[in-house]
Short mmCIF file of C-alpha atoms in Angstrom, two decimals:
data_model
loop_
_atom_site.label_atom_id
_atom_site.label_comp_id
_atom_site.label_asym_id
_atom_site.label_seq_id
_atom_site.Cartn_x
_atom_site.Cartn_y
_atom_site.Cartn_z
CA MET A 28 3.00 -20.10 23.91
CA SER A 29 1.39 -21.08 27.14
CA GLY A 30 -0.26 -24.21 28.32
CA HIS A 31 -3.67 -22.68 27.58
CA ASP A 32 -3.03 -22.26 23.85
CA ASN A 33 -5.38 -25.07 22.86
CA ARG A 34 -8.48 -23.41 24.26
CA SER A 35 -11.18 -22.25 21.91
CA PRO A 36 -10.92 -18.67 20.59
CA GLU A 37 -12.99 -16.02 22.33
CA ALA A 38 -16.30 -15.09 20.72
CA GLU A 39 -15.56 -11.47 19.83
CA LEU A 40 -17.55 -11.16 16.58
CA GLY A 41 -21.23 -10.27 16.38
CA LEU A 42 -23.81 -11.04 13.70
CA LEU A 43 -22.90 -7.89 11.76
CA ASP A 44 -19.18 -8.74 11.80
CA ALA A 45 -19.87 -12.29 10.57
CA THR A 46 -22.15 -11.00 7.81
CA MET A 47 -19.56 -8.47 6.69
CA ILE A 48 -16.88 -11.18 6.45
CA GLY A 49 -19.07 -12.98 3.89
CA MET A 50 -19.99 -9.81 2.02
CA GLY A 51 -16.42 -8.55 2.16
CA ALA A 52 -15.19 -11.68 0.41
CA MET A 53 -18.00 -11.87 -2.16
CA ILE A 54 -18.22 -8.20 -3.11
CA GLY A 55 -14.61 -8.05 -4.17
CA ALA A 56 -13.07 -6.66 -7.33
CA GLY A 57 -15.06 -9.25 -9.29
CA ILE A 58 -18.17 -7.13 -9.70
CA PHE A 59 -16.03 -4.27 -11.05
CA VAL A 60 -13.99 -6.27 -13.56
CA LEU A 61 -16.25 -9.17 -14.55
CA THR A 62 -19.46 -7.36 -15.51
CA GLY A 63 -18.06 -6.08 -18.80
CA LEU A 64 -16.49 -9.45 -19.58
CA ALA A 65 -19.80 -11.22 -18.89
CA ALA A 66 -21.60 -8.78 -21.22
CA GLU A 67 -19.00 -9.51 -23.89
CA ILE A 68 -19.85 -13.22 -23.73
CA ALA A 69 -23.61 -13.18 -23.05
CA GLY A 70 -24.81 -9.70 -24.06
CA PRO A 71 -27.78 -8.36 -22.05
CA ALA A 72 -28.17 -11.90 -20.63
CA ALA A 73 -25.23 -11.00 -18.35
CA LEU A 74 -27.99 -9.97 -15.95
CA LEU A 75 -29.39 -13.50 -16.12
CA VAL A 76 -25.89 -14.89 -15.57
CA PHE A 77 -25.59 -13.18 -12.18
CA VAL A 78 -29.11 -14.23 -11.16
CA LEU A 79 -28.48 -17.88 -12.03
CA ASN A 80 -25.13 -17.92 -10.24
CA GLY A 81 -26.93 -16.56 -7.20
CA VAL A 82 -29.40 -19.44 -7.37
CA VAL A 83 -26.60 -22.02 -7.74
CA THR A 84 -24.78 -20.48 -4.79
CA ALA A 85 -27.90 -20.43 -2.62
CA PHE A 86 -28.27 -24.23 -2.72
CA THR A 87 -24.81 -24.71 -1.22
CA GLY A 88 -25.45 -21.81 1.19
CA LEU A 89 -28.35 -23.79 2.66
CA SER A 90 -26.04 -26.75 3.27
CA TYR A 91 -23.41 -24.57 4.93
CA ALA A 92 -26.09 -23.08 7.20
CA GLU A 93 -27.33 -26.48 8.40
CA LEU A 94 -23.85 -27.85 9.00
CA ALA A 95 -22.75 -24.71 10.85
CA SER A 96 -25.75 -24.88 13.16
CA ALA A 97 -25.13 -28.57 13.86
CA ILE A 98 -21.31 -28.41 14.10
CA PRO A 99 -20.39 -25.01 15.61
CA LYS A 100 -16.64 -25.35 15.07
CA SER A 101 -14.19 -23.09 13.27
CA GLY A 102 -12.66 -24.31 10.03
CA GLY A 103 -15.55 -24.02 7.58
CA GLY A 104 -16.01 -26.87 5.15
CA TYR A 105 -12.99 -28.66 6.61
CA ALA A 106 -14.53 -28.76 10.11
CA PHE A 107 -17.73 -30.30 8.72
CA VAL A 108 -15.94 -32.93 6.66
CA ARG A 109 -13.61 -33.72 9.58
CA GLU A 110 -16.64 -34.45 11.76
CA ILE A 111 -18.26 -36.74 9.18
CA PHE A 112 -15.57 -38.38 7.04
CA ASP A 113 -12.38 -40.38 7.71
CA ASP A 114 -8.92 -38.93 8.27
CA LEU A 115 -7.58 -38.83 4.69
CA PRO A 116 -10.68 -37.30 3.00
CA SER A 117 -10.95 -34.67 5.72
CA PHE A 118 -7.23 -33.85 5.50
CA LEU A 119 -7.43 -33.44 1.72
CA MET A 120 -10.50 -31.22 2.09
CA GLY A 121 -8.66 -28.96 4.54
CA TRP A 122 -5.50 -29.00 2.44
CA MET A 123 -7.52 -28.00 -0.63
CA LEU A 124 -9.47 -25.23 1.12
CA TRP A 125 -6.39 -23.82 2.83
CA PHE A 126 -4.63 -23.49 -0.53
CA ALA A 127 -7.70 -22.05 -2.26
CA TYR A 128 -8.03 -19.29 0.32
CA MET A 129 -4.32 -18.48 0.26
CA ILE A 130 -4.24 -18.34 -3.55
CA ALA A 131 -7.28 -16.08 -3.51
CA GLY A 132 -5.43 -13.84 -1.05
CA ALA A 133 -2.49 -13.49 -3.43
CA LEU A 134 -4.85 -12.57 -6.26
CA TYR A 135 -6.66 -9.96 -4.17
CA ALA A 136 -3.33 -8.45 -3.14
CA LEU A 137 -2.24 -8.21 -6.78
CA GLY A 138 -5.63 -6.70 -7.62
CA PHE A 139 -5.24 -4.08 -4.90
CA ALA A 140 -1.94 -2.77 -6.29
CA PRO A 141 -3.02 -1.44 -9.73
CA ASN A 142 -6.26 -0.05 -8.33
CA PHE A 143 -4.42 1.81 -5.57
CA LEU A 144 -1.93 3.19 -8.09
CA GLU A 145 -4.83 4.32 -10.27
CA LEU A 146 -6.44 6.02 -7.26
CA LEU A 147 -3.19 7.88 -6.57
CA HIS A 148 -3.06 8.89 -10.23
CA VAL A 149 -6.59 10.33 -10.03
CA TYR A 150 -5.26 12.82 -7.49
CA GLU A 151 -2.09 13.36 -9.58
CA LEU A 152 0.17 11.89 -6.92
CA VAL A 153 1.81 9.36 -9.24
CA PRO A 154 2.22 8.96 -13.02
CA PRO A 155 -0.57 7.09 -14.85
CA PRO A 156 -0.56 3.27 -14.57
CA GLU A 157 -0.19 1.11 -17.65
CA GLN A 158 -3.81 1.69 -18.68
CA ILE A 159 -5.29 4.97 -17.45
CA GLY A 160 -8.83 4.85 -16.10
CA SER A 161 -9.25 1.09 -16.13
CA ILE A 162 -9.84 -1.39 -13.36
CA ALA A 163 -7.25 -3.92 -14.37
CA VAL A 164 -7.47 -7.63 -13.72
CA PRO A 165 -4.34 -8.41 -11.70
CA VAL A 166 -1.62 -9.41 -14.13
CA VAL A 167 1.90 -10.26 -13.03
CA ASP A 168 4.24 -7.81 -14.77
CA ALA A 169 7.91 -8.06 -13.87
CA GLY A 170 8.33 -4.38 -14.66
CA VAL A 171 5.84 -3.12 -12.10
CA SER A 172 7.93 -3.28 -8.93
CA ALA A 173 5.70 -0.74 -7.21
CA GLY A 174 2.71 -3.02 -7.74
CA PHE A 175 4.49 -5.95 -6.13
CA GLY A 176 5.58 -3.77 -3.26
CA LEU A 177 2.00 -2.67 -2.64
CA ALA A 178 0.75 -6.27 -2.88
CA PHE A 179 3.34 -7.46 -0.36
CA GLY A 180 2.62 -4.52 1.89
CA ALA A 181 -1.13 -5.17 1.87
CA VAL A 182 -0.63 -8.83 2.84
CA LEU A 183 1.87 -7.97 5.58
CA LEU A 184 -0.37 -5.25 7.03
CA LEU A 185 -3.47 -7.43 7.21
CA VAL A 186 -1.55 -10.45 8.49
CA ALA A 187 -0.16 -8.28 11.30
CA LEU A 188 -3.63 -6.92 12.09
CA ASN A 189 -5.16 -10.41 12.22
CA ALA A 190 -2.29 -11.78 14.30
CA ALA A 191 -2.72 -9.00 16.87
CA SER A 192 -6.51 -8.97 17.27
CA THR A 193 -9.51 -10.85 15.93
CA ALA A 194 -11.84 -8.06 17.04
CA ALA A 195 -9.78 -5.42 15.22
CA SER A 196 -9.67 -7.40 11.98
CA GLY A 197 -13.43 -7.94 12.22
CA SER A 198 -14.04 -4.23 12.79
CA VAL A 199 -11.86 -3.29 9.81
CA GLU A 200 -13.79 -5.77 7.66
CA THR A 201 -17.11 -4.24 8.75
CA ILE A 202 -16.02 -0.65 8.09
CA PHE A 203 -14.40 -1.37 4.71
CA THR A 204 -17.29 -3.52 3.49
CA ALA A 205 -19.85 -0.90 4.49
CA THR A 206 -17.81 1.69 2.58
CA LYS A 207 -17.66 -0.24 -0.68
CA VAL A 208 -21.35 -1.22 -0.51
CA SER A 209 -22.18 2.46 0.01
CA ILE A 210 -20.15 3.31 -3.11
CA LEU A 211 -22.10 0.78 -5.17
CA VAL A 212 -25.39 2.12 -3.75
CA VAL A 213 -24.37 5.61 -4.93
CA PHE A 214 -23.54 4.15 -8.36
CA VAL A 215 -26.97 2.49 -8.59
CA ALA A 216 -28.80 5.59 -7.34
CA PHE A 217 -27.20 7.93 -9.90
CA GLY A 218 -27.56 5.39 -12.71
CA ALA A 219 -31.18 4.44 -12.08
CA THR A 220 -32.25 8.12 -12.04
CA SER A 221 -30.18 9.21 -15.06
CA PRO A 222 -31.77 9.99 -18.45
CA MET A 223 -29.59 7.26 -19.96
CA PHE A 224 -31.36 4.58 -17.91
CA SER A 225 -34.87 5.78 -18.86
CA GLY A 226 -34.33 4.42 -22.37
CA ALA A 227 -32.70 1.17 -21.27
CA GLU A 228 -32.96 -1.75 -23.69
CA PHE A 229 -32.60 -5.33 -22.51
CA GLN A 230 -34.03 -6.92 -25.64
CA PRO A 231 -33.08 -9.08 -27.34
CA LEU A 232 -31.86 -10.71 -24.13
CA PHE A 233 -29.49 -13.10 -25.89
CA SER A 234 -26.76 -12.13 -28.35
CA ALA A 235 -27.56 -12.94 -31.95
CA GLY A 236 -24.32 -14.87 -32.46
CA SER A 237 -24.27 -17.13 -29.42
CA GLY A 238 -27.78 -17.19 -27.97
CA PRO A 239 -28.62 -18.94 -24.67
CA SER A 240 -25.56 -21.18 -25.00
CA ALA A 241 -23.37 -18.25 -23.95
CA VAL A 242 -24.90 -18.14 -20.47
CA LEU A 243 -23.08 -21.20 -19.11
CA PRO A 244 -19.49 -20.13 -19.93
CA ALA A 245 -20.30 -16.64 -18.63
CA MET A 246 -21.52 -18.26 -15.40
CA GLY A 247 -18.23 -20.11 -15.09
CA LEU A 248 -16.32 -16.86 -15.57
CA THR A 249 -18.30 -14.94 -12.94
CA PHE A 250 -18.85 -17.70 -10.37
CA ILE A 251 -15.79 -16.59 -8.42
CA ALA A 252 -17.72 -13.41 -7.55
CA PHE A 253 -20.09 -15.54 -5.43
CA GLU A 254 -17.42 -17.30 -3.41
CA GLY A 255 -17.13 -15.89 0.08
CA TYR A 256 -20.16 -16.68 2.24
CA ASP A 257 -18.40 -19.92 3.17
CA LEU A 258 -15.69 -17.86 4.88
CA ILE A 259 -18.19 -17.06 7.64
CA THR A 260 -18.07 -20.66 8.84
CA THR A 261 -14.29 -20.55 9.24
CA VAL A 262 -14.67 -18.27 12.30
CA THR A 263 -17.65 -20.05 13.89
CA GLU A 264 -16.16 -20.27 17.38
CA GLU A 265 -15.29 -16.55 17.32
CA VAL A 266 -18.92 -15.54 16.67
CA GLU A 267 -21.41 -14.97 19.46
CA ASN A 268 -24.23 -17.56 19.55
CA PRO A 269 -22.90 -19.33 16.43
CA ARG A 270 -25.69 -21.91 16.08
CA GLN A 271 -28.12 -19.06 15.40
CA ASN A 272 -25.91 -16.29 14.03
CA ILE A 273 -23.87 -18.23 11.48
CA PRO A 274 -26.92 -19.32 9.41
CA LYS A 275 -28.33 -15.78 9.68
CA ALA A 276 -25.02 -14.29 8.53
CA ILE A 277 -24.83 -16.69 5.56
CA PHE A 278 -28.33 -15.81 4.37
CA ALA A 279 -27.93 -12.08 4.99
CA SER A 280 -24.60 -11.88 3.15
CA LEU A 281 -25.92 -13.89 0.20
CA ALA A 282 -29.15 -11.89 -0.06
CA VAL A 283 -27.45 -8.48 0.09
CA THR A 284 -24.67 -9.53 -2.29
CA ILE A 285 -27.06 -10.91 -4.90
CA LEU A 286 -29.21 -7.76 -4.63
CA VAL A 287 -26.14 -5.54 -5.06
CA TYR A 288 -24.88 -7.55 -8.04
CA VAL A 289 -28.22 -7.60 -9.86
CA THR A 290 -28.85 -3.87 -9.38
CA VAL A 291 -25.29 -2.90 -10.39
CA VAL A 292 -25.40 -5.05 -13.54
CA THR A 293 -28.88 -3.78 -14.41
CA VAL A 294 -27.75 -0.15 -14.16
CA ALA A 295 -24.53 -0.82 -16.08
CA ILE A 296 -26.35 -2.50 -18.96
CA GLY A 297 -29.23 -0.01 -18.84
CA THR A 298 -26.97 3.02 -19.10
CA LEU A 299 -23.99 1.94 -21.19
CA GLY A 300 -25.76 -0.82 -23.13
CA ALA A 301 -24.57 -4.40 -23.39
CA GLN A 302 -22.38 -3.62 -26.40
CA GLY A 303 -20.81 -0.55 -24.77
CA LEU A 304 -20.24 -2.51 -21.58
CA ALA A 305 -18.63 -5.33 -23.54
CA GLU A 306 -16.36 -2.92 -25.42
CA ALA A 307 -15.24 -1.40 -22.13
CA GLY A 308 -14.37 -4.90 -20.84
CA GLU A 309 -12.64 -4.86 -17.46
CA ALA A 310 -13.31 -1.12 -17.08
CA GLY A 311 -17.05 -1.47 -17.82
CA ILE A 312 -18.39 -0.34 -14.45
CA ALA A 313 -15.93 2.56 -14.25
CA GLU A 314 -16.84 3.74 -17.75
CA ALA A 315 -20.56 3.49 -17.01
CA ALA A 316 -20.07 5.60 -13.88
CA THR A 317 -18.10 8.19 -15.84
CA GLU A 318 -20.99 8.49 -18.32
CA PHE A 319 -23.83 9.28 -15.92
CA MET A 320 -22.31 10.53 -12.65
CA PRO A 321 -21.65 14.25 -12.19
CA THR A 322 -18.14 15.69 -12.12
CA GLY A 323 -16.64 17.90 -9.44
CA LEU A 324 -17.90 15.77 -6.55
CA PRO A 325 -16.43 16.56 -3.11
CA ILE A 326 -13.19 14.60 -2.59
CA ILE A 327 -14.19 12.14 -5.33
CA GLN A 328 -13.71 14.01 -8.60
CA ASN A 329 -15.91 11.92 -10.91
CA GLY A 330 -17.77 8.64 -11.29
CA GLY A 331 -14.78 6.74 -12.60
CA ALA A 332 -12.72 7.82 -9.62
CA LEU A 333 -15.50 6.70 -7.27
CA ILE A 334 -15.45 3.22 -8.77
CA VAL A 335 -11.66 3.03 -8.52
CA PHE A 336 -12.04 4.04 -4.88
CA GLY A 337 -14.60 1.22 -4.43
CA ALA A 338 -12.28 -1.28 -6.11
CA VAL A 339 -9.49 -0.43 -3.65
CA PHE A 340 -11.77 -1.09 -0.69
CA SER A 341 -13.14 -4.24 -2.36
CA THR A 342 -9.74 -5.85 -2.83
CA LEU A 343 -8.67 -4.97 0.72
CA THR A 344 -11.79 -6.39 2.35
CA ALA A 345 -11.60 -9.54 0.24
CA LEU A 346 -7.92 -9.93 1.16
CA ASN A 347 -8.65 -9.45 4.86
CA ALA A 348 -11.47 -12.00 4.68
CA VAL A 349 -9.27 -14.72 3.17
CA VAL A 350 -6.46 -14.01 5.65
CA ILE A 351 -9.03 -14.73 8.35
CA ALA A 352 -10.40 -17.81 6.56
CA SER A 353 -7.13 -19.46 5.52
CA SER A 354 -5.63 -19.12 8.99
CA ARG A 355 -8.74 -20.61 10.63
CA VAL A 356 -8.63 -23.64 8.35
CA ALA A 357 -4.96 -24.17 9.23
CA PHE A 358 -5.75 -23.60 12.94
CA SER A 359 -8.56 -26.15 12.82
CA MET A 360 -6.33 -28.70 11.07
CA GLY A 361 -3.57 -28.18 13.63
CA ARG A 362 -6.00 -28.56 16.52
CA GLU A 363 -7.33 -31.76 14.99
CA GLY A 364 -3.81 -33.18 14.67
CA GLN A 365 -3.76 -32.96 10.86
CA LEU A 366 -1.08 -30.26 10.72
CA LEU A 367 1.76 -29.58 13.15
CA PRO A 368 0.38 -28.94 16.67
CA ARG A 369 1.65 -25.35 16.73
CA PHE A 370 -0.86 -24.48 14.00
CA GLY A 371 -3.65 -25.35 16.42
CA GLN A 372 -2.44 -23.17 19.29
CA LEU A 373 -3.61 -19.70 20.28
CA HIS A 374 -1.15 -16.97 21.17
CA HIS A 375 -0.85 -16.59 24.95
CA ARG A 376 -1.19 -12.79 24.74
CA TYR A 377 -3.27 -12.00 21.66
CA GLY A 378 -5.60 -15.01 21.77
CA THR A 379 -5.30 -15.43 17.98
CA PRO A 380 -4.12 -18.46 15.93
CA PHE A 381 -0.78 -16.70 15.55
CA VAL A 382 1.27 -19.44 13.85
CA ALA A 383 -1.57 -20.35 11.47
CA ILE A 384 -1.95 -16.69 10.46
CA LEU A 385 1.79 -16.24 9.85
CA ALA A 386 2.05 -19.48 7.85
CA SER A 387 -0.92 -18.51 5.69
CA GLY A 388 0.61 -15.08 5.08
CA VAL A 389 3.93 -16.60 4.03
CA VAL A 390 2.23 -18.88 1.47
CA MET A 391 0.18 -15.94 0.16
CA LEU A 392 3.35 -13.94 -0.41
CA GLY A 393 4.99 -16.90 -2.14
CA SER A 394 1.90 -17.45 -4.32
CA VAL A 395 2.43 -14.06 -5.96
CA ALA A 396 5.08 -15.78 -8.08
CA LEU A 397 2.55 -18.19 -9.60
CA PRO A 398 0.95 -17.41 -12.99
CA THR A 399 -2.01 -15.26 -12.05
CA GLN A 400 -4.52 -16.77 -14.46
CA SER A 401 -3.58 -20.30 -13.44
CA ALA A 402 -3.79 -19.46 -9.75
CA GLY A 403 -7.26 -17.96 -10.21
CA ASN A 404 -8.46 -21.01 -12.09
CA MET A 405 -7.05 -23.31 -9.42
CA SER A 406 -8.86 -21.38 -6.71
CA SER A 407 -12.19 -21.64 -8.53
CA LEU A 408 -11.68 -25.36 -9.17
CA PHE A 409 -10.92 -26.12 -5.51
CA PHE A 410 -13.89 -24.08 -4.30
CA LEU A 411 -16.27 -25.89 -6.64
CA LEU A 412 -14.94 -29.27 -5.52
CA SER A 413 -15.26 -28.30 -1.86
CA PHE A 414 -18.87 -27.18 -2.40
CA ILE A 415 -19.70 -30.60 -3.87
CA VAL A 416 -18.23 -32.31 -0.80
CA VAL A 417 -20.07 -30.01 1.64
CA ASN A 418 -23.42 -30.75 -0.01
CA GLY A 419 -22.59 -34.45 0.22
CA ALA A 420 -21.70 -34.00 3.90
CA VAL A 421 -25.23 -32.76 4.66
CA ILE A 422 -26.73 -35.93 3.20
CA LYS A 423 -24.24 -38.21 4.96
CA LEU A 424 -24.78 -36.52 8.33
CA ARG A 425 -28.57 -36.71 8.01
CA ARG A 426 -28.37 -40.44 7.36
CA GLU A 427 -25.85 -41.26 10.08
CA ARG A 428 -27.09 -38.91 12.83
CA PRO A 429 -30.78 -38.22 12.19
CA SER A 430 -31.41 -37.13 15.79
CA MET A 431 -28.51 -34.65 15.93
CA ASN A 432 -29.36 -31.16 17.19
CA ARG A 433 -29.89 -28.95 14.12
CA PRO A 434 -31.18 -25.47 15.00
CA TYR A 435 -31.44 -24.86 11.25
CA GLU A 436 -32.42 -27.54 8.73
CA VAL A 437 -32.34 -27.34 4.93
CA PRO A 438 -35.95 -27.02 3.70
CA TYR A 439 -37.32 -29.58 1.23
CA TYR A 440 -34.41 -31.93 1.99
CA PRO A 441 -32.80 -33.64 0.06
CA ILE A 442 -33.57 -31.53 -3.01
CA PRO A 443 -31.33 -28.50 -2.23
CA PRO A 444 -28.11 -30.47 -1.45
CA LEU A 445 -28.69 -32.73 -4.46
CA MET A 446 -29.20 -29.65 -6.65
CA GLY A 447 -26.05 -28.16 -5.13
CA ILE A 448 -24.05 -31.28 -5.99
CA GLY A 449 -25.39 -31.43 -9.54
CA LEU A 450 -24.97 -27.75 -10.40
CA ASN A 451 -21.51 -27.41 -8.87
CA LEU A 452 -20.45 -30.61 -10.62
CA LEU A 453 -21.69 -29.19 -13.92
CA LEU A 454 -19.70 -25.99 -13.44
CA THR A 455 -16.66 -28.05 -12.43
CA VAL A 456 -16.82 -30.07 -15.65
CA VAL A 457 -17.24 -26.87 -17.69
CA LEU A 458 -14.21 -25.34 -15.94
CA VAL A 459 -12.05 -28.45 -16.39
CA VAL A 460 -12.87 -28.61 -20.12
CA PHE A 461 -12.01 -24.93 -20.38
CA LEU A 462 -8.71 -25.48 -18.56
CA VAL A 463 -7.73 -28.43 -20.75
CA ARG A 464 -8.05 -26.15 -23.77
CA THR A 465 -6.69 -22.90 -22.41
CA ASP A 466 -4.76 -23.42 -19.16
CA PRO A 467 -3.41 -26.95 -18.66
CA MET A 468 -0.86 -25.55 -16.21
CA ALA A 469 -3.68 -24.92 -13.72
CA LEU A 470 -4.67 -28.60 -13.83
CA VAL A 471 -1.05 -29.73 -13.44
CA LEU A 472 -0.53 -27.41 -10.45
CA SER A 473 -3.83 -28.52 -8.89
CA VAL A 474 -2.89 -32.18 -9.11
CA GLY A 475 0.59 -31.34 -7.85
CA TRP A 476 -0.78 -29.57 -4.76
CA MET A 477 -3.01 -32.52 -3.91
CA LEU A 478 -0.11 -34.97 -4.36
CA LEU A 479 1.98 -32.75 -2.08
CA GLY A 480 -0.87 -32.97 0.42
CA GLY A 481 -0.72 -36.76 0.27
CA VAL A 482 3.01 -36.65 0.98
CA ALA A 483 2.43 -34.23 3.88
CA TYR A 484 -0.27 -36.50 5.31
CA VAL A 485 2.04 -39.52 5.32
CA ALA A 486 4.97 -37.50 6.69
CA LEU A 487 2.91 -36.03 9.55
CA ASP A 488 1.59 -39.46 10.41
CA ARG A 489 5.13 -40.80 10.68
CA VAL A 490 6.24 -37.82 12.79
CA ARG A 491 3.40 -38.46 15.24
CA ALA A 492 4.31 -42.13 15.40
CA MET A 493 7.98 -41.32 16.08
CA GLN A 494 7.05 -38.87 18.83
CA GLY A 495 4.73 -41.42 20.40
CA ALA A 496 1.83 -38.99 20.13
CA ASP A 497 -1.61 -40.05 21.15
CA THR A 498 -3.39 -41.48 18.11
CA GLU A 499 -6.61 -39.75 19.09
CA PRO A 500 -6.32 -36.02 18.25
CA THR A 501 -7.61 -33.52 20.77
CA SER A 502 -11.07 -32.03 20.23
CA THR A 503 -11.61 -34.20 17.18
CA THR A 504 -15.27 -34.84 17.82
CA MET A 505 -18.01 -33.09 19.67
CA THR A 506 -19.40 -34.44 22.87
CA SER A 507 -22.83 -36.00 22.97
CA GLN A 508 -24.08 -32.98 24.91
CA GLU A 509 -22.85 -30.64 22.16
CA ARG A 510 -24.58 -32.74 19.52
CA ASP A 511 -27.83 -33.02 21.37
#
């Protein structure tokens, strides 16, 4: 490390790269595995579920856009809260987000393994996985050593790539995301023009047994598929012209993702039917593709294989995105004096937050040992809580600094942030009630992580006091010129 390690990262990412980071995280394996499960709960109203989740997400997206334009600093939601709130709340926000991203990374790595094995099986390179032809939700199975090896390998590869070059990791994200979106476009094109879709039935919209009441739990199940646009704000300082490009990237990634989701779900329900999609469960999209796509395609043998191919790219891009995001949160916390100083330093040769990337990778690898379902629920819970805080930060900043330079402002303020708070709070309550009944371990682990954060906060404060460190962290606040 050199004496210049505390400088800001170089702006090596363009608008397209920033947009693809958001899309890469959102269009993950979720769309492949959750569509059938949503249809099982809500029937044809699964289409409505994805639309409503898009609306809920958009309210918080507006808040992220305003804060990013006003506070162009890396670290995402943590950087905003750090600028507006006191030390302890901002530390807990960063601690929560850092963990959520790292846990999500472990889940994406575990999701990559079975899909990659299935892809190899399609070309008869390996024996069939546990369930042939399915896109499996990542489940920890002690007997699948190859799966763990692939998961570890994927994390190590992407951590090494991110540690060596921000530009390279951004380029990989752009290429992989474009590939998987192209695969879904092919799926929609074949499905929408197939004879099966011409007789599509979406009525009755709601299942006879559950009715409209099934929409809310299905929204809670699929909400994780809309988490990811917030990752764009974790690399703000590495994006060219961030005050303008970050809001544009947020809106572009949300708009394209929602469009992709709605069209994919429409085609899946219109071709396979809500009941057929529900019966297929986690393999719903793959089974739908097998039904209407031609066989004997060049390289890709059939529709099911194409979707498996897409799932592999989806998990890799989502994993790469959270490696980027988690390390930037840790880097921002280190630079602000809320983690060890080395976390906030840039590598003298690579210009990347090297220590923050390695630390995030280590925790991701360790998180593979956690119960997968509990880890996924914890990630969703922390994201929902962070979205509530970010919406509150918009209101607090407007009141305290009304004249602050805001190249983008939330329209019809304060309605969108208030709606964001209310809707995310509602989904949080629904999730907590669900966890109390089905997964109390997730709640225990969530509380435990936050308590550990409190201990870390006190310990770091004492270390700084013992070292006689300056009580005012470097680069904690923006200058008046940056604000105005």
